[in-house]
């Protein structure tokens, strides 16, 4: 099987499995109920842009990410939106879509009035996520 490199934010991985392992380790450094740190939030925003349902998951904008309970006693990342709603997302789905990079800027540019105000990031363009 050919290795497929993937980039998630500032992190470059030689294969998708390494990206998944990185995101898994990030998830497991938090306890259920924790708010994700500013640095990790920027990585998660870039990862979420790779999710097959990125636009729906991001909704009207994101205030912050957290770790909460998921199915069958597991835990996962949750996106918390500006309208007060929240939704879980799979880091595994994000790390499997390295091919989606051309779509990412379109999603981030057109579908995100992301307000990561809790992290001091007032606009996705100001945060440097778009490069």
CSV table of N, CA and C in Angstrom, one decimal:
chain,number,residue,atom,x,y,z
A,1,UNK,N,0.8,-1.2,0.0
A,1,UNK,CA,0.0,0.0,0.0
A,1,UNK,C,0.9,1.3,0.0
A,2,UNK,N,0.6,2.2,-0.8
A,2,UNK,CA,1.3,3.4,-0.9
A,2,UNK,C,0.9,4.4,0.2
A,3,UNK,N,2.0,5.0,0.8
A,3,UNK,CA,1.7,6.0,1.9
A,3,UNK,C,1.1,7.2,1.3
A,4,UNK,N,0.2,7.8,1.9
A,4,UNK,CA,-0.4,9.0,1.5
A,4,UNK,C,-0.2,10.1,2.5
A,5,UNK,N,0.7,11.1,2.2
A,5,UNK,CA,0.9,12.1,3.2
A,5,UNK,C,-0.3,13.0,3.4
A,6,UNK,N,-0.4,13.6,4.6
A,6,UNK,CA,-1.5,14.4,4.9
A,6,UNK,C,-1.0,15.6,5.8
A,7,UNK,N,-1.5,16.8,5.6
A,7,UNK,CA,-1.2,17.9,6.4
A,7,UNK,C,-2.4,18.4,7.1
A,8,UNK,N,-2.3,18.6,8.4
A,8,UNK,CA,-3.3,19.1,9.3
A,8,UNK,C,-2.8,20.3,10.0
A,9,UNK,N,-3.2,21.5,9.6
A,9,UNK,CA,-2.7,22.7,10.1
A,9,UNK,C,-1.2,22.8,9.9
A,10,UNK,N,-0.4,23.0,11.0
A,10,UNK,CA,1.1,23.1,10.8
A,10,UNK,C,1.8,21.7,10.8
A,11,UNK,N,1.0,20.7,11.0
A,11,UNK,CA,1.6,19.3,11.1
A,11,UNK,C,1.5,18.6,9.8
A,12,UNK,N,2.7,18.0,9.4
A,12,UNK,CA,2.8,17.2,8.2
A,12,UNK,C,3.1,15.8,8.6
A,13,UNK,N,2.3,14.9,8.0
A,13,UNK,CA,2.4,13.4,8.3
A,13,UNK,C,2.7,12.7,7.1
A,14,UNK,N,3.6,11.7,7.1
A,14,UNK,CA,4.0,10.9,6.0
A,14,UNK,C,2.9,9.9,5.6
A,15,UNK,N,2.0,9.6,6.5
A,15,UNK,CA,0.9,8.7,6.2
A,15,UNK,C,-0.3,9.1,7.1
A,16,UNK,N,-1.5,8.7,6.6
A,16,UNK,CA,-2.7,9.0,7.3
A,16,UNK,C,-2.8,8.4,8.7
A,17,UNK,N,-2.2,7.2,8.9
A,17,UNK,CA,-2.2,6.6,10.2
A,17,UNK,C,-1.5,7.4,11.2
A,18,UNK,N,-0.4,8.1,10.8
A,18,UNK,CA,0.3,8.9,11.8
A,18,UNK,C,-0.5,10.1,12.2
A,19,UNK,N,-1.3,10.7,11.2
A,19,UNK,CA,-2.2,11.8,11.6
A,19,UNK,C,-3.3,11.3,12.5
A,20,UNK,N,-3.9,10.2,12.3
A,20,UNK,CA,-4.9,9.6,13.2
A,20,UNK,C,-4.3,9.4,14.6
A,21,UNK,N,-3.1,8.9,14.7
A,21,UNK,CA,-2.5,8.6,16.0
A,21,UNK,C,-2.2,9.9,16.7
A,22,UNK,N,-1.8,11.0,16.0
A,22,UNK,CA,-1.6,12.3,16.6
A,22,UNK,C,-2.9,12.9,17.1
A,23,UNK,N,-4.0,12.8,16.4
A,23,UNK,CA,-5.3,13.3,16.8
A,23,UNK,C,-5.8,12.5,18.0
A,24,UNK,N,-5.6,11.2,18.0
A,24,UNK,CA,-6.0,10.3,19.1
A,24,UNK,C,-5.3,10.7,20.3
A,25,UNK,N,-4.0,10.9,20.2
A,25,UNK,CA,-3.2,11.3,21.4
A,25,UNK,C,-3.7,12.6,22.0
A,26,UNK,N,-4.0,13.5,21.1
A,26,UNK,CA,-4.6,14.8,21.5
A,26,UNK,C,-5.9,14.6,22.3
A,27,UNK,N,-6.7,13.8,21.7
A,27,UNK,CA,-8.0,13.5,22.4
A,27,UNK,C,-7.8,13.0,23.8
A,28,UNK,N,-6.9,12.0,23.9
A,28,UNK,CA,-6.7,11.3,25.2
A,28,UNK,C,-5.9,12.1,26.2
A,29,UNK,N,-5.4,13.2,25.9
A,29,UNK,CA,-4.7,14.1,26.9
A,29,UNK,C,-5.7,14.9,27.6
A,30,UNK,N,-7.0,14.9,27.2
A,30,UNK,CA,-8.1,15.7,27.8
A,30,UNK,C,-9.0,14.7,28.6
A,31,UNK,N,-9.6,15.2,29.6
A,31,UNK,CA,-10.7,14.5,30.3
A,31,UNK,C,-12.0,14.9,29.8
A,32,UNK,N,-13.0,14.1,30.0
A,32,UNK,CA,-14.4,14.4,29.5
A,32,UNK,C,-14.8,15.7,30.3
A,33,UNK,N,-15.3,16.6,29.5
A,33,UNK,CA,-15.7,17.9,30.0
A,33,UNK,C,-14.7,19.0,29.8
A,34,UNK,N,-13.5,18.7,29.4
A,34,UNK,CA,-12.5,19.7,29.2
A,34,UNK,C,-12.7,20.5,27.9
A,35,UNK,N,-12.3,21.8,28.0
A,35,UNK,CA,-12.3,22.6,26.8
A,35,UNK,C,-10.9,22.5,26.2
A,36,UNK,N,-10.8,22.4,24.9
A,36,UNK,CA,-9.6,22.2,24.2
A,36,UNK,C,-8.8,23.5,24.2
A,37,UNK,N,-7.5,23.4,24.4
A,37,UNK,CA,-6.6,24.5,24.4
A,37,UNK,C,-6.6,25.3,23.1
A,38,UNK,N,-6.1,26.5,23.1
A,38,UNK,CA,-6.0,27.3,21.9
A,38,UNK,C,-5.2,26.7,20.8
A,39,UNK,N,-4.0,26.2,21.1
A,39,UNK,CA,-3.2,25.6,20.1
A,39,UNK,C,-3.8,24.4,19.5
A,40,UNK,N,-4.4,23.5,20.3
A,40,UNK,CA,-5.0,22.3,19.8
A,40,UNK,C,-6.3,22.7,19.0
A,41,UNK,N,-7.0,23.8,19.4
A,41,UNK,CA,-8.2,24.2,18.7
A,41,UNK,C,-7.8,24.6,17.2
A,42,UNK,N,-6.7,25.2,17.0
A,42,UNK,CA,-6.3,25.5,15.7
A,42,UNK,C,-6.1,24.3,14.8
A,43,UNK,N,-5.4,23.3,15.4
A,43,UNK,CA,-5.2,22.0,14.7
A,43,UNK,C,-6.6,21.3,14.5
A,44,UNK,N,-7.4,21.3,15.4
A,44,UNK,CA,-8.8,20.7,15.3
A,44,UNK,C,-9.6,21.4,14.2
A,45,UNK,N,-9.5,22.7,14.1
A,45,UNK,CA,-10.2,23.4,13.0
A,45,UNK,C,-9.7,23.0,11.7
A,46,UNK,N,-8.4,22.8,11.5
A,46,UNK,CA,-7.8,22.4,10.3
A,46,UNK,C,-8.2,20.9,10.0
A,47,UNK,N,-8.3,20.1,11.0
A,47,UNK,CA,-8.7,18.7,10.9
A,47,UNK,C,-10.1,18.6,10.5
A,48,UNK,N,-11.0,19.4,11.2
A,48,UNK,CA,-12.4,19.4,10.9
A,48,UNK,C,-12.7,19.8,9.5
A,49,UNK,N,-11.9,20.7,8.9
A,49,UNK,CA,-12.1,21.0,7.5
A,49,UNK,C,-11.9,19.9,6.6
A,50,UNK,N,-11.2,18.8,7.0
A,50,UNK,CA,-11.0,17.6,6.2
A,50,UNK,C,-12.2,16.6,6.4
A,51,UNK,N,-13.1,16.8,7.3
A,51,UNK,CA,-14.2,15.9,7.6
A,51,UNK,C,-15.1,15.9,6.4
A,52,UNK,N,-15.7,14.8,6.1
A,52,UNK,CA,-16.6,14.7,4.9
A,52,UNK,C,-17.9,15.5,5.1
A,53,UNK,N,-18.2,15.8,6.3
A,53,UNK,CA,-19.4,16.7,6.6
A,53,UNK,C,-19.0,18.0,7.3
A,54,UNK,N,-17.8,18.5,6.8
A,54,UNK,CA,-17.2,19.7,7.5
A,54,UNK,C,-18.2,20.9,7.6
A,55,UNK,N,-18.9,21.2,6.5
A,55,UNK,CA,-19.7,22.4,6.5
A,55,UNK,C,-20.9,22.2,7.5
A,56,UNK,N,-21.5,21.1,7.5
A,56,UNK,CA,-22.6,20.8,8.5
A,56,UNK,C,-22.0,20.8,9.9
A,57,UNK,N,-20.9,20.2,10.1
A,57,UNK,CA,-20.3,20.1,11.5
A,57,UNK,C,-20.0,21.6,12.0
A,58,UNK,N,-19.5,22.4,11.1
A,58,UNK,CA,-19.1,23.8,11.6
A,58,UNK,C,-20.3,24.7,11.7
A,59,UNK,N,-21.4,24.4,11.0
A,59,UNK,CA,-22.6,25.2,11.1
A,59,UNK,C,-22.4,26.7,11.0
A,60,UNK,N,-23.0,27.5,11.8
A,60,UNK,CA,-22.9,28.9,11.7
A,60,UNK,C,-21.6,29.6,12.2
A,61,UNK,N,-20.8,28.7,12.8
A,61,UNK,CA,-19.5,29.2,13.3
A,61,UNK,C,-19.2,28.5,14.6
A,62,UNK,N,-17.9,28.5,15.0
A,62,UNK,CA,-17.4,27.8,16.1
A,62,UNK,C,-16.9,28.7,17.2
A,63,UNK,N,-17.3,28.4,18.4
A,63,UNK,CA,-16.8,29.2,19.6
A,63,UNK,C,-15.6,28.5,20.2
A,64,UNK,N,-15.7,27.1,20.3
A,64,UNK,CA,-14.6,26.4,20.9
A,64,UNK,C,-14.8,24.9,20.6
A,65,UNK,N,-13.8,24.1,21.0
A,65,UNK,CA,-13.9,22.7,20.9
A,65,UNK,C,-13.8,22.1,22.3
A,66,UNK,N,-14.4,21.0,22.5
A,66,UNK,CA,-14.4,20.3,23.9
A,66,UNK,C,-14.3,18.8,23.7
A,67,UNK,N,-14.1,18.1,24.8
A,67,UNK,CA,-14.0,16.7,24.8
A,67,UNK,C,-15.2,16.3,25.7
A,68,UNK,N,-16.1,15.4,25.1
A,68,UNK,CA,-17.2,15.0,25.9
A,68,UNK,C,-17.5,13.5,25.6
A,69,UNK,N,-18.4,12.9,26.3
A,69,UNK,CA,-18.7,11.5,26.1
A,69,UNK,C,-19.3,11.3,24.8
A,70,UNK,N,-19.1,10.1,24.3
A,70,UNK,CA,-19.6,9.7,23.0
A,70,UNK,C,-20.3,8.4,23.1
A,71,UNK,N,-20.5,7.7,22.1
A,71,UNK,CA,-21.2,6.4,22.1
A,71,UNK,C,-20.4,5.3,22.8
A,72,UNK,N,-21.1,4.5,23.5
A,72,UNK,CA,-20.6,3.3,24.1
A,72,UNK,C,-19.5,3.6,25.2
A,73,UNK,N,-19.6,4.7,25.9
A,73,UNK,CA,-18.7,5.0,26.9
A,73,UNK,C,-17.3,5.6,26.4
A,74,UNK,N,-17.2,5.9,25.2
A,74,UNK,CA,-16.0,6.5,24.7
A,74,UNK,C,-16.1,8.0,24.8
A,75,UNK,N,-15.0,8.7,24.4
A,75,UNK,CA,-15.1,10.1,24.4
A,75,UNK,C,-14.6,10.6,23.0
A,76,UNK,N,-15.0,11.8,22.6
A,76,UNK,CA,-14.7,12.4,21.3
A,76,UNK,C,-14.6,13.9,21.4
A,77,UNK,N,-14.1,14.5,20.3
A,77,UNK,CA,-14.1,15.9,20.2
A,77,UNK,C,-15.6,16.4,19.9
A,78,UNK,N,-15.9,17.5,20.4
A,78,UNK,CA,-17.2,18.2,20.1
A,78,UNK,C,-16.9,19.6,19.6
A,79,UNK,N,-17.6,20.0,18.6
A,79,UNK,CA,-17.6,21.4,18.1
A,79,UNK,C,-18.7,22.1,18.7
A,80,UNK,N,-18.4,23.2,19.4
A,80,UNK,CA,-19.4,24.1,20.0
A,80,UNK,C,-19.6,25.3,19.2
A,81,UNK,N,-20.8,25.5,18.7
A,81,UNK,CA,-21.1,26.6,17.8
A,81,UNK,C,-21.6,27.9,18.4
A,82,UNK,N,-21.6,28.9,17.6
A,82,UNK,CA,-22.0,30.3,18.1
A,82,UNK,C,-23.4,30.3,18.4
A,83,UNK,N,-24.3,29.5,17.8
A,83,UNK,CA,-25.7,29.5,18.1
A,83,UNK,C,-26.1,28.6,19.3
A,84,UNK,N,-25.1,28.1,20.0
A,84,UNK,CA,-25.3,27.4,21.2
A,84,UNK,C,-25.4,25.9,21.0
A,85,UNK,N,-25.5,25.4,19.8
A,85,UNK,CA,-25.6,24.0,19.5
A,85,UNK,C,-24.2,23.4,19.5
A,86,UNK,N,-24.1,22.1,19.6
A,86,UNK,CA,-22.8,21.4,19.6
A,86,UNK,C,-23.0,20.0,18.9
A,87,UNK,N,-21.9,19.5,18.4
A,87,UNK,CA,-22.0,18.2,17.7
A,87,UNK,C,-20.6,17.5,17.8
A,88,UNK,N,-20.7,16.2,17.9
A,88,UNK,CA,-19.4,15.5,18.0
A,88,UNK,C,-18.9,15.3,16.6
A,89,UNK,N,-17.6,15.0,16.5
A,89,UNK,CA,-17.0,14.6,15.2
A,89,UNK,C,-15.9,13.7,15.4
A,90,UNK,N,-15.7,12.8,14.5
A,90,UNK,CA,-14.7,11.8,14.5
A,90,UNK,C,-13.3,12.3,14.0
A,91,UNK,N,-12.3,12.2,14.8
A,91,UNK,CA,-11.0,12.5,14.3
A,91,UNK,C,-10.5,11.5,13.2
A,92,UNK,N,-11.1,10.3,13.3
A,92,UNK,CA,-10.7,9.3,12.2
A,92,UNK,C,-11.2,9.7,10.9
A,93,UNK,N,-12.4,10.3,10.8
A,93,UNK,CA,-13.0,10.7,9.5
A,93,UNK,C,-12.1,11.9,9.0
A,94,UNK,N,-11.6,12.7,9.9
A,94,UNK,CA,-10.8,13.9,9.4
A,94,UNK,C,-9.5,13.4,8.9
A,95,UNK,N,-8.8,12.4,9.5
A,95,UNK,CA,-7.5,12.0,9.1
A,95,UNK,C,-7.5,11.1,7.9
A,96,UNK,N,-8.6,10.7,7.4
A,96,UNK,CA,-8.7,9.9,6.2
A,96,UNK,C,-8.9,10.6,4.9
A,97,UNK,N,-9.0,12.0,5.0
A,97,UNK,CA,-9.4,12.7,3.8
A,97,UNK,C,-8.3,13.7,3.3
A,98,UNK,N,-7.1,13.2,3.3
A,98,UNK,CA,-6.0,14.1,2.8
A,98,UNK,C,-6.2,14.6,1.4
A,99,UNK,N,-7.0,13.9,0.6
A,99,UNK,CA,-7.2,14.3,-0.8
A,99,UNK,C,-8.1,15.6,-0.8
A,100,UNK,N,-8.7,16.0,0.2
A,100,UNK,CA,-9.7,17.1,0.2
A,100,UNK,C,-9.1,18.5,0.2
A,101,UNK,N,-7.8,18.6,0.3
A,101,UNK,CA,-7.1,19.9,0.4
A,101,UNK,C,-7.7,21.0,-0.5
A,102,UNK,N,-7.9,20.8,-1.8
A,102,UNK,CA,-8.4,21.8,-2.6
A,102,UNK,C,-9.8,22.3,-2.2
A,103,UNK,N,-10.6,21.5,-1.5
A,103,UNK,CA,-11.9,21.8,-1.0
A,103,UNK,C,-11.8,22.6,0.2
A,104,UNK,N,-10.8,22.5,1.0
A,104,UNK,CA,-10.7,23.1,2.3
A,104,UNK,C,-10.8,24.6,2.3
A,105,UNK,N,-10.0,25.2,1.4
A,105,UNK,CA,-10.1,26.7,1.4
A,105,UNK,C,-11.5,27.2,1.0
A,106,UNK,N,-12.2,26.4,0.1
A,106,UNK,CA,-13.5,26.8,-0.3
A,106,UNK,C,-14.4,26.7,0.9
A,107,UNK,N,-14.3,25.6,1.7
A,107,UNK,CA,-15.2,25.4,2.9
A,107,UNK,C,-14.9,26.5,3.9
A,108,UNK,N,-13.6,26.7,4.2
A,108,UNK,CA,-13.2,27.7,5.2
A,108,UNK,C,-13.5,29.1,4.7
A,109,UNK,N,-13.4,29.4,3.5
A,109,UNK,CA,-13.7,30.8,3.0
A,109,UNK,C,-15.2,31.0,2.9
A,110,UNK,N,-16.0,30.1,2.3
A,110,UNK,CA,-17.4,30.3,2.1
A,110,UNK,C,-18.3,30.0,3.2
A,111,UNK,N,-18.0,29.0,3.9
A,111,UNK,CA,-19.0,28.4,4.9
A,111,UNK,C,-18.7,28.7,6.3
A,112,UNK,N,-17.7,29.5,6.6
A,112,UNK,CA,-17.3,29.7,8.0
A,112,UNK,C,-17.2,31.1,8.4
A,113,UNK,N,-18.2,31.6,9.2
A,113,UNK,CA,-18.0,32.8,9.9
A,113,UNK,C,-17.5,32.5,11.3
A,114,UNK,N,-16.4,31.7,11.3
A,114,UNK,CA,-15.9,31.1,12.5
A,114,UNK,C,-15.5,32.2,13.5
A,115,UNK,N,-16.0,32.1,14.7
A,115,UNK,CA,-15.7,33.1,15.7
A,115,UNK,C,-15.1,32.3,16.9
A,116,UNK,N,-13.8,32.1,16.9
A,116,UNK,CA,-13.2,31.4,18.0
A,116,UNK,C,-12.8,32.4,19.1
A,117,UNK,N,-13.8,33.2,19.5
A,117,UNK,CA,-13.6,34.3,20.4
A,117,UNK,C,-13.1,33.9,21.7
A,118,UNK,N,-13.4,32.7,22.1
A,118,UNK,CA,-12.9,32.2,23.4
A,118,UNK,C,-11.4,32.0,23.4
A,119,UNK,N,-10.9,31.9,22.2
A,119,UNK,CA,-9.5,31.7,22.0
A,119,UNK,C,-8.8,32.9,21.5
A,120,UNK,N,-9.5,34.0,21.4
A,120,UNK,CA,-8.9,35.3,20.9
A,120,UNK,C,-8.8,35.3,19.4
A,121,UNK,N,-9.4,34.4,18.7
A,121,UNK,CA,-9.3,34.4,17.3
A,121,UNK,C,-10.7,34.9,16.8
A,122,UNK,N,-10.7,36.1,16.3
A,122,UNK,CA,-12.0,36.7,16.0
A,122,UNK,C,-12.4,36.4,14.6
A,123,UNK,N,-11.6,36.0,13.8
A,123,UNK,CA,-11.9,35.8,12.4
A,123,UNK,C,-10.9,34.7,11.8
A,124,UNK,N,-11.4,33.8,11.1
A,124,UNK,CA,-10.5,32.7,10.6
A,124,UNK,C,-9.4,33.3,9.7
A,125,UNK,N,-9.6,34.4,9.0
A,125,UNK,CA,-8.5,35.0,8.2
A,125,UNK,C,-7.5,35.6,9.1
A,126,UNK,N,-7.9,36.2,10.2
A,126,UNK,CA,-6.9,36.8,11.2
A,126,UNK,C,-6.1,35.7,11.9
A,127,UNK,N,-6.7,34.5,12.1
A,127,UNK,CA,-6.1,33.5,12.8
A,127,UNK,C,-4.9,32.8,12.1
A,128,UNK,N,-4.8,33.1,10.8
A,128,UNK,CA,-3.8,32.5,10.0
A,128,UNK,C,-4.1,31.0,9.5
A,129,UNK,N,-5.2,30.5,9.8
A,129,UNK,CA,-5.6,29.2,9.4
A,129,UNK,C,-5.6,29.0,7.9
A,130,UNK,N,-6.0,30.1,7.2
A,130,UNK,CA,-6.0,30.0,5.7
A,130,UNK,C,-4.6,30.2,5.1
A,131,UNK,N,-3.7,30.6,5.9
A,131,UNK,CA,-2.3,30.7,5.3
A,131,UNK,C,-2.0,32.1,4.8
